[in-house]
Amino acid sequence: MVIGGGFGGVNATRALAFADADVTIVDRTNHHLFQPLLYQVAAGILPEGLIAPALRSVVRKQQNARALLAEVTDMDLDGRIVSAVAPDGRRLSLPYDTLVVAGGATHAYFGRDEWAEFAPGMKTIEDARHLRSHILSAFEMAELATDPAERADYLTFVVVGAGPTGVELVGQIAELAHKVLPRDYRTIDTTEAKILLVEAAGAVLGPFHPKLRRYTQRRLEKMGVDVRLNTMATAMDSGSITVKRPDGELERIPARTRIWAAGVQASPLARLLAEATGAETDRAGRVAVLPDCSLPGHPEVFAVGDMVSLNRLPGVAQPAMQEGKYVGKLIRGRLKGDPPPKPFKYFDKGSMATIGHTHAVADAFGMRFTGILGYTMWGFIHVLYLIGWGNRLGTLYTWARALTFSKNRAHRIITFQQAHDEVAHGPPARAEPARPPVRARQGAV
Ligand SMILES: Cc1cc2nc3c(=O)[nH]c(=O)nc-3n(C[C@H](O)[C@H](O)[C@H](O)COP(=O)(O)OP(=O)(O)OC[C@H]3O[C@@H](n4cnc5c(N)ncnc54)[C@H](O)[C@@H]3O)c2cc1C
């Protein structure tokens, strides 16, 4: 049984392709989401289908694997039963011999969960669709506004958190405002949009080399982004965000669009595993696994990806993929009676982020790349890791059309109702709290 069809879960499943095993992959979505390109869905560049192939089609050729659409709510490790809820609310009991948990992570608001209502994050396809509607609705409302102050509020976009996601999103909003939309609006000048990137730390792209950080900041500023470092969000409401500036003063920034890209926490499934096995969790709620990714006292239970802490690895795609593959191979070997493999060892392939069209930073193979070279590497790697040739070619075609030839964004569809919902009610209730609560069963789990 594999819980989660993200990078960790899919790689574990695929590594079991030739094992003498029946593999069930359970996910609360029906697709494998390529999160690194989610911001392009939010920006209207890519249609979601290209980055979210159906899990069923991902495992179509793998005869020993099947996919189930259900939300896992509980795990009884002693009884070896996973409890889940079907979309119609039916309770499912799914027995297993070996369990791989790859539930990923979700947004963290550092104890200010109420901010989720005012500053949505981006983790799922629903989040990206919602952000797209919200950004486009803001421009539409600005076009309709007659009061200059109201118009300015609609044309102010604040992204909180200058990690790769925040940088990529803010870069896309800047491109929309400065390159794509000016031709299409008659009343407003979209280049007057105020686009702010707010970061509590002293640099953008914290974990990157200082040279790449400086390049990124300069580039964003050239694109019209107001980069506010050492600046912390302290309050929010439906029409503004308040920040504490480096001089200690509070500043209220009226803005109808605020986007949260500042933190993540592990899936609640990590806490369940920790409670069941006595494993530690870290500040981000990630469960500490043993060097072979198994849980203490349960050699038949593994956890991988964003929800685990192992060797201080970052919560990015490569560790999840490599851990998933490692665990799949370990289980395959175990079924064949092979001796246990060596502990998991991570191969660092580097990190990269884009800063709008033709600019990116990449830190790979001990070298650092910027500009078009970094961008080409970024594009190559991302297309390579997409699942399916159709999606790879479709993405290349869409990029060529949207970014190079038409300089347009084809996926800009909103309806009156969507715009009304965005403007009148703000973001929809976030997915995590809306679901049935994940229960911790005393003793059994
Ligand atoms: C916007 C964004 C941009 C990113 N950009 C990059 C990047 O450029 N480079 C990079 O290396 N990494 C990037 N990452 C991080 C990378 O995507 C993650 O590290 C990676 O997806 C982790 O893989 P995973 O398998 O642990 O979790 P995920 O890929 O998140 O998969 C978890 C799966 O579990 C399912 N699930 C969760 N809970 C349950 C449940 N209770 N029941 C059933 N199913 C459940 C979810 O639906 C999901 O399909 C980005 C992440 C985001 C959000």
PDB file of N, CA, C and O in Angstrom, residues 36-37 39-40 45 163-172 175 205 208 215-216 219-220 223 351-362 371-372 374-380 382 399 403:
ATOM      1  N   PRO A  36       6.408  21.748  -8.970  1.00  0.00           N
ATOM      2  CA  PRO A  36       7.309  22.826  -9.389  1.00  0.00           C
ATOM      3  C   PRO A  36       6.767  23.691 -10.531  1.00  0.00           C
ATOM      4  O   PRO A  36       7.238  24.818 -10.710  1.00  0.00           O
ATOM      5  N   LEU A  37       5.794  23.209 -11.298  1.00  0.00           N
ATOM      6  CA  LEU A  37       5.244  24.057 -12.369  1.00  0.00           C
ATOM      7  C   LEU A  37       3.852  24.588 -12.038  1.00  0.00           C
ATOM      8  O   LEU A  37       3.187  25.164 -12.901  1.00  0.00           O
ATOM      9  N   TYR A  39       3.029  27.126 -10.359  1.00  0.00           N
ATOM     10  CA  TYR A  39       2.917  28.583 -10.486  1.00  0.00           C
ATOM     11  C   TYR A  39       2.580  28.983 -11.919  1.00  0.00           C
ATOM     12  O   TYR A  39       1.999  30.029 -12.165  1.00  0.00           O
ATOM     13  N   GLN A  40       2.927  28.121 -12.896  1.00  0.00           N
ATOM     14  CA  GLN A  40       2.605  28.449 -14.286  1.00  0.00           C
ATOM     15  C   GLN A  40       1.113  28.245 -14.566  1.00  0.00           C
ATOM     16  O   GLN A  40       0.563  28.859 -15.471  1.00  0.00           O
ATOM     17  N   ILE A  45      -0.199  30.227 -17.807  1.00  0.00           N
ATOM     18  CA  ILE A  45       0.682  29.791 -18.896  1.00  0.00           C
ATOM     19  C   ILE A  45       0.314  28.369 -19.311  1.00  0.00           C
ATOM     20  O   ILE A  45       0.054  28.085 -20.476  1.00  0.00           O
ATOM     21  N   GLY A 163      11.194  32.398  -0.984  1.00  0.00           N
ATOM     22  CA  GLY A 163      11.809  31.145  -1.435  1.00  0.00           C
ATOM     23  C   GLY A 163      11.522  30.971  -2.924  1.00  0.00           C
ATOM     24  O   GLY A 163      10.959  31.881  -3.556  1.00  0.00           O
ATOM     25  N   PRO A 164      11.887  29.819  -3.514  1.00  0.00           N
ATOM     26  CA  PRO A 164      11.652  29.627  -4.945  1.00  0.00           C
ATOM     27  C   PRO A 164      10.198  29.858  -5.360  1.00  0.00           C
ATOM     28  O   PRO A 164       9.933  30.508  -6.373  1.00  0.00           O
ATOM     29  N   THR A 165       9.236  29.377  -4.566  1.00  0.00           N
ATOM     30  CA  THR A 165       7.827  29.541  -4.958  1.00  0.00           C
ATOM     31  C   THR A 165       7.438  31.009  -4.985  1.00  0.00           C
ATOM     32  O   THR A 165       6.806  31.482  -5.941  1.00  0.00           O
ATOM     33  N   GLY A 166       7.825  31.763  -3.937  1.00  0.00           N
ATOM     34  CA  GLY A 166       7.487  33.177  -3.880  1.00  0.00           C
ATOM     35  C   GLY A 166       8.131  33.943  -5.024  1.00  0.00           C
ATOM     36  O   GLY A 166       7.491  34.781  -5.665  1.00  0.00           O
ATOM     37  N   VAL A 167       9.399  33.631  -5.293  1.00  0.00           N
ATOM     38  CA  VAL A 167      10.125  34.329  -6.365  1.00  0.00           C
ATOM     39  C   VAL A 167       9.471  34.028  -7.723  1.00  0.00           C
ATOM     40  O   VAL A 167       9.250  34.923  -8.546  1.00  0.00           O
ATOM     41  N   GLU A 168       9.136  32.763  -7.944  1.00  0.00           N
ATOM     42  CA  GLU A 168       8.551  32.394  -9.236  1.00  0.00           C
ATOM     43  C   GLU A 168       7.174  33.035  -9.427  1.00  0.00           C
ATOM     44  O   GLU A 168       6.858  33.552 -10.504  1.00  0.00           O
ATOM     45  N   LEU A 169       6.390  33.047  -8.362  1.00  0.00           N
ATOM     46  CA  LEU A 169       5.050  33.632  -8.463  1.00  0.00           C
ATOM     47  C   LEU A 169       5.105  35.131  -8.691  1.00  0.00           C
ATOM     48  O   LEU A 169       4.424  35.671  -9.569  1.00  0.00           O
ATOM     49  N   VAL A 170       5.949  35.801  -7.924  1.00  0.00           N
ATOM     50  CA  VAL A 170       6.006  37.257  -8.039  1.00  0.00           C
ATOM     51  C   VAL A 170       6.547  37.645  -9.423  1.00  0.00           C
ATOM     52  O   VAL A 170       6.097  38.626 -10.038  1.00  0.00           O
ATOM     53  N   GLY A 171       7.464  36.846  -9.932  1.00  0.00           N
ATOM     54  CA  GLY A 171       7.996  37.089 -11.280  1.00  0.00           C
ATOM     55  C   GLY A 171       6.889  36.973 -12.315  1.00  0.00           C
ATOM     56  O   GLY A 171       6.813  37.769 -13.263  1.00  0.00           O
ATOM     57  N   GLN A 172       6.016  36.006 -12.146  1.00  0.00           N
ATOM     58  CA  GLN A 172       4.930  35.829 -13.116  1.00  0.00           C
ATOM     59  C   GLN A 172       3.908  36.941 -13.025  1.00  0.00           C
ATOM     60  O   GLN A 172       3.375  37.379 -14.046  1.00  0.00           O
ATOM     61  N   GLU A 175       5.339  39.788 -14.838  1.00  0.00           N
ATOM     62  CA  GLU A 175       5.267  39.627 -16.301  1.00  0.00           C
ATOM     63  C   GLU A 175       3.854  39.870 -16.813  1.00  0.00           C
ATOM     64  O   GLU A 175       3.666  40.489 -17.860  1.00  0.00           O
ATOM     65  N   LEU A 205      15.664  33.844  -1.822  1.00  0.00           N
ATOM     66  CA  LEU A 205      16.192  32.497  -2.098  1.00  0.00           C
ATOM     67  C   LEU A 205      17.234  32.069  -1.057  1.00  0.00           C
ATOM     68  O   LEU A 205      18.379  31.718  -1.400  1.00  0.00           O
ATOM     69  N   PHE A 208      20.180  29.480  -1.405  1.00  0.00           N
ATOM     70  CA  PHE A 208      21.042  29.545  -2.587  1.00  0.00           C
ATOM     71  C   PHE A 208      22.333  30.308  -2.283  1.00  0.00           C
ATOM     72  O   PHE A 208      22.446  31.012  -1.295  1.00  0.00           O
ATOM     73  N   TYR A 215      21.719  38.195  -7.679  1.00  0.00           N
ATOM     74  CA  TYR A 215      21.244  38.249  -9.067  1.00  0.00           C
ATOM     75  C   TYR A 215      19.713  38.256  -9.089  1.00  0.00           C
ATOM     76  O   TYR A 215      19.083  39.037  -9.808  1.00  0.00           O
ATOM     77  N   THR A 216      19.123  37.356  -8.294  1.00  0.00           N
ATOM     78  CA  THR A 216      17.660  37.229  -8.282  1.00  0.00           C
ATOM     79  C   THR A 216      17.014  38.529  -7.827  1.00  0.00           C
ATOM     80  O   THR A 216      16.054  39.006  -8.447  1.00  0.00           O
ATOM     81  N   ARG A 219      17.303  41.213 -10.489  1.00  0.00           N
ATOM     82  CA  ARG A 219      16.442  40.882 -11.619  1.00  0.00           C
ATOM     83  C   ARG A 219      14.973  41.202 -11.293  1.00  0.00           C
ATOM     84  O   ARG A 219      14.265  41.791 -12.098  1.00  0.00           O
ATOM     85  N   LEU A 220      14.548  40.817 -10.108  1.00  0.00           N
ATOM     86  CA  LEU A 220      13.158  41.087  -9.707  1.00  0.00           C
ATOM     87  C   LEU A 220      12.911  42.591  -9.680  1.00  0.00           C
ATOM     88  O   LEU A 220      11.866  43.075 -10.129  1.00  0.00           O
ATOM     89  N   MET A 223      12.328  43.974 -12.915  1.00  0.00           N
ATOM     90  CA  MET A 223      11.009  43.609 -13.432  1.00  0.00           C
ATOM     91  C   MET A 223       9.893  44.399 -12.755  1.00  0.00           C
ATOM     92  O   MET A 223       8.714  44.170 -13.015  1.00  0.00           O
ATOM     93  N   SER A 351      20.002  22.823  -7.189  1.00  0.00           N
ATOM     94  CA  SER A 351      18.684  23.464  -7.068  1.00  0.00           C
ATOM     95  C   SER A 351      18.599  24.628  -8.036  1.00  0.00           C
ATOM     96  O   SER A 351      19.624  25.190  -8.457  1.00  0.00           O
ATOM     97  N   MET A 352      17.383  24.989  -8.400  1.00  0.00           N
ATOM     98  CA  MET A 352      17.187  26.070  -9.366  1.00  0.00           C
ATOM     99  C   MET A 352      15.839  26.762  -9.172  1.00  0.00           C
ATOM    100  O   MET A 352      14.934  26.198  -8.557  1.00  0.00           O
ATOM    101  N   ALA A 353      15.750  27.972  -9.683  1.00  0.00           N
ATOM    102  CA  ALA A 353      14.478  28.710  -9.618  1.00  0.00           C
ATOM    103  C   ALA A 353      14.434  29.686 -10.785  1.00  0.00           C
ATOM    104  O   ALA A 353      15.465  30.212 -11.197  1.00  0.00           O
ATOM    105  N   THR A 354      13.220  29.951 -11.305  1.00  0.00           N
ATOM    106  CA  THR A 354      13.094  30.934 -12.395  1.00  0.00           C
ATOM    107  C   THR A 354      12.692  32.288 -11.846  1.00  0.00           C
ATOM    108  O   THR A 354      12.057  32.387 -10.807  1.00  0.00           O
ATOM    109  N   ILE A 355      13.043  33.308 -12.618  1.00  0.00           N
ATOM    110  CA  ILE A 355      12.682  34.682 -12.216  1.00  0.00           C
ATOM    111  C   ILE A 355      12.017  35.322 -13.432  1.00  0.00           C
ATOM    112  O   ILE A 355      12.483  36.328 -13.944  1.00  0.00           O
ATOM    113  N   GLY A 356      10.994  34.699 -13.938  1.00  0.00           N
ATOM    114  CA  GLY A 356      10.371  35.223 -15.147  1.00  0.00           C
ATOM    115  C   GLY A 356      11.038  34.625 -16.376  1.00  0.00           C
ATOM    116  O   GLY A 356      12.023  33.894 -16.291  1.00  0.00           O
ATOM    117  N   HIS A 357      10.483  35.007 -17.547  1.00  0.00           N
ATOM    118  CA  HIS A 357      10.924  34.420 -18.803  1.00  0.00           C
ATOM    119  C   HIS A 357      12.393  34.728 -19.093  1.00  0.00           C
ATOM    120  O   HIS A 357      12.822  35.884 -18.966  1.00  0.00           O
ATOM    121  N   THR A 358      13.135  33.712 -19.481  1.00  0.00           N
ATOM    122  CA  THR A 358      14.564  33.748 -19.868  1.00  0.00           C
ATOM    123  C   THR A 358      15.537  34.057 -18.728  1.00  0.00           C
ATOM    124  O   THR A 358      16.716  34.270 -18.973  1.00  0.00           O
ATOM    125  N   HIS A 359      15.051  34.087 -17.508  1.00  0.00           N
ATOM    126  CA  HIS A 359      15.983  34.304 -16.396  1.00  0.00           C
ATOM    127  C   HIS A 359      15.742  33.273 -15.313  1.00  0.00           C
ATOM    128  O   HIS A 359      14.607  33.060 -14.903  1.00  0.00           O
ATOM    129  N   ALA A 360      16.814  32.656 -14.875  1.00  0.00           N
ATOM    130  CA  ALA A 360      16.718  31.677 -13.796  1.00  0.00           C
ATOM    131  C   ALA A 360      18.061  31.590 -13.114  1.00  0.00           C
ATOM    132  O   ALA A 360      19.084  32.069 -13.648  1.00  0.00           O
ATOM    133  N   VAL A 361      18.072  30.995 -11.937  1.00  0.00           N
ATOM    134  CA  VAL A 361      19.345  30.705 -11.278  1.00  0.00           C
ATOM    135  C   VAL A 361      19.412  29.206 -11.044  1.00  0.00           C
ATOM    136  O   VAL A 361      18.409  28.565 -10.764  1.00  0.00           O
ATOM    137  N   ALA A 362      20.593  28.657 -11.221  1.00  0.00           N
ATOM    138  CA  ALA A 362      20.767  27.215 -11.029  1.00  0.00           C
ATOM    139  C   ALA A 362      22.093  26.977 -10.332  1.00  0.00           C
ATOM    140  O   ALA A 362      23.108  27.600 -10.666  1.00  0.00           O
ATOM    141  N   GLY A 371      20.719  33.751 -15.757  1.00  0.00           N
ATOM    142  CA  GLY A 371      20.261  34.225 -17.064  1.00  0.00           C
ATOM    143  C   GLY A 371      19.717  33.115 -17.934  1.00  0.00           C
ATOM    144  O   GLY A 371      19.143  32.134 -17.471  1.00  0.00           O
ATOM    145  N   ILE A 372      19.972  33.257 -19.224  1.00  0.00           N
ATOM    146  CA  ILE A 372      19.383  32.344 -20.204  1.00  0.00           C
ATOM    147  C   ILE A 372      19.928  30.915 -20.034  1.00  0.00           C
ATOM    148  O   ILE A 372      19.215  29.938 -20.243  1.00  0.00           O
ATOM    149  N   GLY A 374      20.901  29.497 -17.148  1.00  0.00           N
ATOM    150  CA  GLY A 374      20.167  28.934 -16.011  1.00  0.00           C
ATOM    151  C   GLY A 374      18.747  28.583 -16.421  1.00  0.00           C
ATOM    152  O   GLY A 374      18.207  27.536 -16.050  1.00  0.00           O
ATOM    153  N   TYR A 375      18.151  29.446 -17.237  1.00  0.00           N
ATOM    154  CA  TYR A 375      16.763  29.238 -17.658  1.00  0.00           C
ATOM    155  C   TYR A 375      16.646  27.988 -18.546  1.00  0.00           C
ATOM    156  O   TYR A 375      15.715  27.194 -18.422  1.00  0.00           O
ATOM    157  N   THR A 376      17.625  27.816 -19.442  1.00  0.00           N
ATOM    158  CA  THR A 376      17.598  26.643 -20.328  1.00  0.00           C
ATOM    159  C   THR A 376      17.741  25.366 -19.505  1.00  0.00           C
ATOM    160  O   THR A 376      17.027  24.379 -19.738  1.00  0.00           O
ATOM    161  N   MET A 377      18.660  25.403 -18.528  1.00  0.00           N
ATOM    162  CA  MET A 377      18.835  24.219 -17.674  1.00  0.00           C
ATOM    163  C   MET A 377      17.559  23.933 -16.904  1.00  0.00           C
ATOM    164  O   MET A 377      17.095  22.803 -16.801  1.00  0.00           O
ATOM    165  N   TRP A 378      16.975  25.007 -16.359  1.00  0.00           N
ATOM    166  CA  TRP A 378      15.739  24.853 -15.590  1.00  0.00           C
ATOM    167  C   TRP A 378      14.647  24.218 -16.472  1.00  0.00           C
ATOM    168  O   TRP A 378      13.981  23.259 -16.070  1.00  0.00           O
ATOM    169  N   GLY A 379      14.499  24.755 -17.693  1.00  0.00           N
ATOM    170  CA  GLY A 379      13.462  24.242 -18.597  1.00  0.00           C
ATOM    171  C   GLY A 379      13.699  22.789 -18.952  1.00  0.00           C
ATOM    172  O   GLY A 379      12.787  21.950 -18.913  1.00  0.00           O
ATOM    173  N   PHE A 380      14.944  22.466 -19.252  1.00  0.00           N
ATOM    174  CA  PHE A 380      15.287  21.092 -19.651  1.00  0.00           C
ATOM    175  C   PHE A 380      14.949  20.111 -18.524  1.00  0.00           C
ATOM    176  O   PHE A 380      14.283  19.100 -18.726  1.00  0.00           O
ATOM    177  N   HIS A 382      12.983  20.466 -15.916  1.00  0.00           N
ATOM    178  CA  HIS A 382      11.564  20.369 -15.554  1.00  0.00           C
ATOM    179  C   HIS A 382      10.781  19.567 -16.589  1.00  0.00           C
ATOM    180  O   HIS A 382       9.924  18.770 -16.236  1.00  0.00           O
ATOM    181  N   TRP A 399       4.969  26.588 -23.997  1.00  0.00           N
ATOM    182  CA  TRP A 399       5.974  27.598 -23.644  1.00  0.00           C
ATOM    183  C   TRP A 399       6.370  28.408 -24.878  1.00  0.00           C
ATOM    184  O   TRP A 399       6.454  29.631 -24.817  1.00  0.00           O
ATOM    185  N   LEU A 403       5.263  32.069 -24.295  1.00  0.00           N
ATOM    186  CA  LEU A 403       6.354  32.892 -23.785  1.00  0.00           C
ATOM    187  C   LEU A 403       7.166  33.539 -24.905  1.00  0.00           C
ATOM    188  O   LEU A 403       7.657  34.647 -24.756  1.00  0.00           O
TER     189      LEU A 403
END
